[in-house]
Coordinates of C-alpha atoms and ligand atoms in Angstrom, one line a residue:
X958 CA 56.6 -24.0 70.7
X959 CA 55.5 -22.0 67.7
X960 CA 54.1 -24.9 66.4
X961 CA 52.1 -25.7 69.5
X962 CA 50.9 -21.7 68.9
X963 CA 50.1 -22.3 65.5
X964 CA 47.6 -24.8 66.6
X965 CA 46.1 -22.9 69.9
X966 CA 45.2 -20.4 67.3
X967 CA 44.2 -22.7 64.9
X968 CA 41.4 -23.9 67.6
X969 CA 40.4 -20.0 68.2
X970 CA 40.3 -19.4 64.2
X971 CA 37.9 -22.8 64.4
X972 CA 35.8 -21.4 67.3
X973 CA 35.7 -17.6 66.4
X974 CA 34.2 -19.2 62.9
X975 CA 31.9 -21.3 64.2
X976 CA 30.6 -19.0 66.6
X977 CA 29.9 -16.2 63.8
X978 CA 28.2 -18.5 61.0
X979 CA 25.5 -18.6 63.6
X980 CA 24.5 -15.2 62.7
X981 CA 24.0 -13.4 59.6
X982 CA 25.9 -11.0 59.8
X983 CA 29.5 -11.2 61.2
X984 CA 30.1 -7.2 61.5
X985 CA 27.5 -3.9 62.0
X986 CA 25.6 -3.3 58.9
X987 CA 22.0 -3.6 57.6
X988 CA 20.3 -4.0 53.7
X989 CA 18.9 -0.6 54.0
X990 CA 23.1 1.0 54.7
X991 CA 24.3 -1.4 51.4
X992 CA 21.8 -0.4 48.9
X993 CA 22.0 3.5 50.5
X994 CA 25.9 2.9 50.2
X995 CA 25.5 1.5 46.4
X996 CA 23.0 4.3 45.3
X997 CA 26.2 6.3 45.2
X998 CA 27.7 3.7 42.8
X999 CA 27.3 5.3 38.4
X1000 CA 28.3 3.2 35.3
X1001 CA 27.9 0.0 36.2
X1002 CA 26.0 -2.7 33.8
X1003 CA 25.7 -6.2 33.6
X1004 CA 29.2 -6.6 32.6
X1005 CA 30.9 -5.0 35.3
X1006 CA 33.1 -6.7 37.6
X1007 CA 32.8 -6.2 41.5
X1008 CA 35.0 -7.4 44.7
X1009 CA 33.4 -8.1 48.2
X1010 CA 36.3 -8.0 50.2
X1011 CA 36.4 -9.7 53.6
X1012 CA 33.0 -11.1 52.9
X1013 CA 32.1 -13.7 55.9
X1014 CA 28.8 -15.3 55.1
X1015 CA 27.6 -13.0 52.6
X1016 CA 25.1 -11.2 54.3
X1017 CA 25.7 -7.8 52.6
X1018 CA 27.0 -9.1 49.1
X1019 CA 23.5 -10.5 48.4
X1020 CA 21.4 -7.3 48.9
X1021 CA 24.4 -6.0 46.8
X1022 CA 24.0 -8.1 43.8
X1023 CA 20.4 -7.1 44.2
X1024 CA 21.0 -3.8 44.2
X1025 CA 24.1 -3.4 41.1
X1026 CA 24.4 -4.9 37.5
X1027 CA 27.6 -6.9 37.1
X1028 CA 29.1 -9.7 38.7
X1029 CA 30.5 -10.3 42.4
X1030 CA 33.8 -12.6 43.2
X1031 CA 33.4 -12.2 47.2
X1032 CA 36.6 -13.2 49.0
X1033 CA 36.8 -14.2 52.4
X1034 CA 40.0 -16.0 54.1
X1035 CA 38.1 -18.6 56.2
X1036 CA 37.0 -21.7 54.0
X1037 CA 33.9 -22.4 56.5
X1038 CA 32.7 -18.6 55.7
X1039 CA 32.6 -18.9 51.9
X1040 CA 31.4 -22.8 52.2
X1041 CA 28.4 -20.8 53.5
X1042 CA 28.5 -18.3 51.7
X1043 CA 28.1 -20.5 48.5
X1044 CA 25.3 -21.9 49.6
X1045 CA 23.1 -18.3 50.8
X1046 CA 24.2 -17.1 47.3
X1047 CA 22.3 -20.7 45.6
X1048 CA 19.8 -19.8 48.4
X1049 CA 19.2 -16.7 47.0
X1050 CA 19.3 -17.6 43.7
X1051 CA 22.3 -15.5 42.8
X1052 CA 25.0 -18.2 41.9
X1053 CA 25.5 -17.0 38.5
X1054 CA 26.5 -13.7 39.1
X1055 CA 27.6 -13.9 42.6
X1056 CA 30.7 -16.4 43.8
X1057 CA 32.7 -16.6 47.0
X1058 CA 36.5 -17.6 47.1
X1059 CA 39.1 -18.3 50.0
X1060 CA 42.1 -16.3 49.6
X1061 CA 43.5 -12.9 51.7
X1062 CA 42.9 -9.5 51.2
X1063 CA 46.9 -9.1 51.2
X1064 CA 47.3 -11.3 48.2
X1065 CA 44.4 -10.1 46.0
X1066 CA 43.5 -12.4 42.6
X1067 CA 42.7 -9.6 40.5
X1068 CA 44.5 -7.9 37.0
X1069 CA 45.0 -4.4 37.5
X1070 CA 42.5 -2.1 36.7
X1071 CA 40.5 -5.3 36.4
X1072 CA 37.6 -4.0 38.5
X1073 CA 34.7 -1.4 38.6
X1074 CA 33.7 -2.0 42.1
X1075 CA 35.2 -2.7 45.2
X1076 CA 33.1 -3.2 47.9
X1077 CA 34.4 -4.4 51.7
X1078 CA 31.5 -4.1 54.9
X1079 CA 33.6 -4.2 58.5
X1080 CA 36.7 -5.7 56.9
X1081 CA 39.2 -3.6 55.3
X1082 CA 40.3 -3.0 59.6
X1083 CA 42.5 -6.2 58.7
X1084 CA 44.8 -4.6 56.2
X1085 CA 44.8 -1.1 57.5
X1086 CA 42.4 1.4 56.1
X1087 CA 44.8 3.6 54.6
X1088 CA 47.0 0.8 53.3
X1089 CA 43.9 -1.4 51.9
X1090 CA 42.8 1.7 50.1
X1091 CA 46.3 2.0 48.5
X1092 CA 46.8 -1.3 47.8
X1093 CA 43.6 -2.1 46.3
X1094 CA 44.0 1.2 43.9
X1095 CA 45.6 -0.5 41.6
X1096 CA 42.7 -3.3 40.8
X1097 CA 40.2 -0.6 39.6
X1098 CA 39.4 0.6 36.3
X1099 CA 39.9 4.6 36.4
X1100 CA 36.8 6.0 37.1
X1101 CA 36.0 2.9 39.3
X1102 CA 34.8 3.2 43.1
X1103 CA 35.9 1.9 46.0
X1104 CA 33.0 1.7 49.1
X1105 CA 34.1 0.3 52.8
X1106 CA 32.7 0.5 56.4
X1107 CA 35.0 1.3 58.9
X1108 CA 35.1 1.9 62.8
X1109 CA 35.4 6.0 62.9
X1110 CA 35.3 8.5 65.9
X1111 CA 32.7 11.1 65.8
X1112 CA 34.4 13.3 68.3
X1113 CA 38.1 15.0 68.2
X1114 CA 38.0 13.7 72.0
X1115 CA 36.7 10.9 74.0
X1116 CA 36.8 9.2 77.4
X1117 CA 39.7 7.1 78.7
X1118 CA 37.9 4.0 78.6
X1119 CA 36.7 3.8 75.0
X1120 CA 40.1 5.5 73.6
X1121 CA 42.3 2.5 75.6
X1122 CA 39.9 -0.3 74.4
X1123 CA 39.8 0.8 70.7
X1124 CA 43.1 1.4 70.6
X1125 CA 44.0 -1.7 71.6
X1126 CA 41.6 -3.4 69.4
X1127 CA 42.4 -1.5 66.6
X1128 CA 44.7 1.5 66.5
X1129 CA 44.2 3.0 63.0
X1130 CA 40.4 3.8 64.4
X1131 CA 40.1 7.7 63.5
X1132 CA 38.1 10.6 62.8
X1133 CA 36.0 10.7 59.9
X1134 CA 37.6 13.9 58.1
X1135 CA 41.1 12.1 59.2
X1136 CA 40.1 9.1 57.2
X1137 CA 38.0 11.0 54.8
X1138 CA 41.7 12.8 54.0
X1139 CA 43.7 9.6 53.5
X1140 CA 40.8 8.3 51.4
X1141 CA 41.5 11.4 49.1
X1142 CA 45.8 10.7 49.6
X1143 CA 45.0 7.5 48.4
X1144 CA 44.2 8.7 45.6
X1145 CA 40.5 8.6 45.3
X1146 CA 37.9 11.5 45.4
X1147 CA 35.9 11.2 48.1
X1148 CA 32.2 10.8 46.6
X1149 CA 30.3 10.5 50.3
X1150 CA 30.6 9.7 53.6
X1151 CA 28.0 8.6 56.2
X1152 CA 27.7 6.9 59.8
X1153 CA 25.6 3.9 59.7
X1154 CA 22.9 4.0 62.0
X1155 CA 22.2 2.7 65.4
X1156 CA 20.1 -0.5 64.5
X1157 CA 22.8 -1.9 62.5
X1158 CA 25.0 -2.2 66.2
X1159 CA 21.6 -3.7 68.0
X1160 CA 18.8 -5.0 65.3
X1161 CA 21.2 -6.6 62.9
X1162 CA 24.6 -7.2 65.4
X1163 CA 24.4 -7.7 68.8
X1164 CA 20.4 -8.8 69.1
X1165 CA 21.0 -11.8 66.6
X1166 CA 24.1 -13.1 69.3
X1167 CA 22.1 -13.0 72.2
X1168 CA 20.9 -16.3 71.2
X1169 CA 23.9 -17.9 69.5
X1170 CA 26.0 -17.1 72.5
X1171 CA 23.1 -19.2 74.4
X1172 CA 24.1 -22.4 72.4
X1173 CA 27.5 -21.8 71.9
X1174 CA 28.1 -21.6 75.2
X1175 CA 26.3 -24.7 76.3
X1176 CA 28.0 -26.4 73.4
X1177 CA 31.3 -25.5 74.7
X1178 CA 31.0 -25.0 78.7
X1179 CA 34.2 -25.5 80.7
X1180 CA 36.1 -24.4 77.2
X1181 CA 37.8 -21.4 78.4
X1182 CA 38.5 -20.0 74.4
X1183 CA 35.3 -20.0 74.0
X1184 CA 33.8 -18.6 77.4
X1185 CA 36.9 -15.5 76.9
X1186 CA 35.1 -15.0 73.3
X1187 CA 31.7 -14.6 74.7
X1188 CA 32.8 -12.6 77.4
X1189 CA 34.6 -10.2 74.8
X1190 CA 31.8 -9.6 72.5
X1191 CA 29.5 -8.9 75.9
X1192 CA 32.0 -6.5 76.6
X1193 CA 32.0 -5.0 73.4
X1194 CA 28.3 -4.5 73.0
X1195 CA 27.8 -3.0 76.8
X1196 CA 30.7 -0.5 75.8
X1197 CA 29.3 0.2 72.3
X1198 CA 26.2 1.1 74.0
X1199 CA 27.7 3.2 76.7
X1200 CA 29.6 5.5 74.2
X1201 CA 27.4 4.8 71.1
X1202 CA 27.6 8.6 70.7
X1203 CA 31.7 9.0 70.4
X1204 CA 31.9 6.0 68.0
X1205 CA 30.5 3.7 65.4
X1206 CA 31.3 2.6 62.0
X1207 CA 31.1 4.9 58.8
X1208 CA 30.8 4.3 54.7
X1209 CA 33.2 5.5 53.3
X1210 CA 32.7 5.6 49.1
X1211 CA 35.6 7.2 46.8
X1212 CA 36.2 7.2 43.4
X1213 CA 39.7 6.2 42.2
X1214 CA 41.0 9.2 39.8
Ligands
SAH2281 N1 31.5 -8.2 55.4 C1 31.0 -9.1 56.4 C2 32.0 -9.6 57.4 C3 32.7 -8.6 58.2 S1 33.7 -9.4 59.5 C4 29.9 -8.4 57.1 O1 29.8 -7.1 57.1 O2 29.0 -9.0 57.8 C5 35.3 -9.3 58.8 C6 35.6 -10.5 57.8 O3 36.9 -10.3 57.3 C7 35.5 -11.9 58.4 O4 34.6 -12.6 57.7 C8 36.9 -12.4 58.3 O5 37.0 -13.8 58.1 C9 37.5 -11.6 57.2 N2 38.9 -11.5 57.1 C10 39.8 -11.3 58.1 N3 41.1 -11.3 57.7 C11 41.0 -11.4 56.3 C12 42.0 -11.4 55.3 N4 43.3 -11.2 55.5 N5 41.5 -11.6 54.0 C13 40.2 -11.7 53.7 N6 39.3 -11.7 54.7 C14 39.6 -11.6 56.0

């Protein structure tokens, strides 16, 4: 039975990858939010040594390493992401500063205070905010920064519909000055905050899927994993639109004391 499980999600894994290495990006975001996000970022130079956490395809870490000195080990768990990834950063011609690794953001393959930068776009949700910012801590140099995007609400109250779908999807989903104070009981001090704007949700998110979901779907018709992931991510972009104002996701960038 498990094992039969292991492999039913083994195919979704397979899917969920495949359908999200159509597209650029696999969470909100845009270049103009990661080099607005690293303009808060002091100290670094050519020798500095930066994280991408939860990287995907890499579509952030490359306007990253042009936007910082130092280099970037980008880690991603799915071996098709950073295969990818690999090749955008030869693309780009950023392969000798810039490398992606498989591995898990639970089991990180850093020395403490090994780092001066950790960076993590739409990811750290995986771990746990609060707990990703604790146990990354430890990685970075004193001094060092810490900068992740993260699905916030902008209101101390909000309709039934969107509170029972977020918490479902993801339960740690907060205020900002809730989060804001857990960044600062991590340990960090909290060096800015922002909510990333509107177009990184349409221009850079859901627009580039309209199309993938096209192909994917006639790729895949009849196959109901893939038809119940389409239908999801619909779902989620007609509710993100609907309640855009109670919602989104917001950098958060601390610096570990
Ligand atoms: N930073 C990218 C991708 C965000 S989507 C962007 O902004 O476009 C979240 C990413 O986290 C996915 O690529 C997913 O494969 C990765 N991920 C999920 N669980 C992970 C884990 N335990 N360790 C490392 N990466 C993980």
């Amino acid at each position: 039975m498990s094992n039969q499980n292991n492999s039913i999600h083994e195919f979704e894994f397979k899917l969920i990858c495949e359908y999200f290495s159509q597209v650029e990006r696999q969470g909100p975001g845009s270049p103009e939010v990661t080099k607005l996000a690293a303009s808060f970022i002091d100290n670094l130079n050519p020798k500095s040594k930066i994280a991408d956490i939860g990287c995907g395809t890499g579509g952030q870490t490359m306007v990253l390493a042009q936007s910082l000195p130092g280099d970037i080990t980008a880690i991603d768990l799915f071996p098709e992401f950073i295969e990818l990834f690999n090749k955008n950063a030869i693309r780009n011609k950023l392969d000798h500063r810039v490398k992606g690794i498989t591995g898990s953001m639970d089991n990180l393959p850093f020395e403490e205070e090994e780092l001066d930068l950790i960076w993590s776009e739409g990811a750290i949700y995986n771990i746990g905010f609060e707990k990703g910012l604790n146990d990354w801590r430890k990685y970075l140099k004193k001094g060092g920064y810490i900068a992740v995007s993260e699905a916030s609400w902008f209101t101390p109250e909000r309709p039934d519909e969107i509170d029972r779908f977020w918490v479902n999807a993801y339960s740690q989903i907060d205020t900002i000055p809730n989060k804001v104070s857990q960044m600062q009981g991590a340990g960090y001090v909290p060096v800015a905050t922002f909510i990333i704007p509107e177009n990184c949700w349409t221009e850079h998110f859901f627009i580039p899927q309209i199309e993938a979901q096209k192909s994917f779907l006639a790729k895949y018709s009849g196959n109901k994993v893939a038809e119940n992931l389409i239908h999801y991510l619909k779902i989620e972009a007609e509710l993100y639109d609907k309640y855009k104002d109670y919602y989104g996701y917001v950098f958060y960038i601390g610096k570990r004391i």
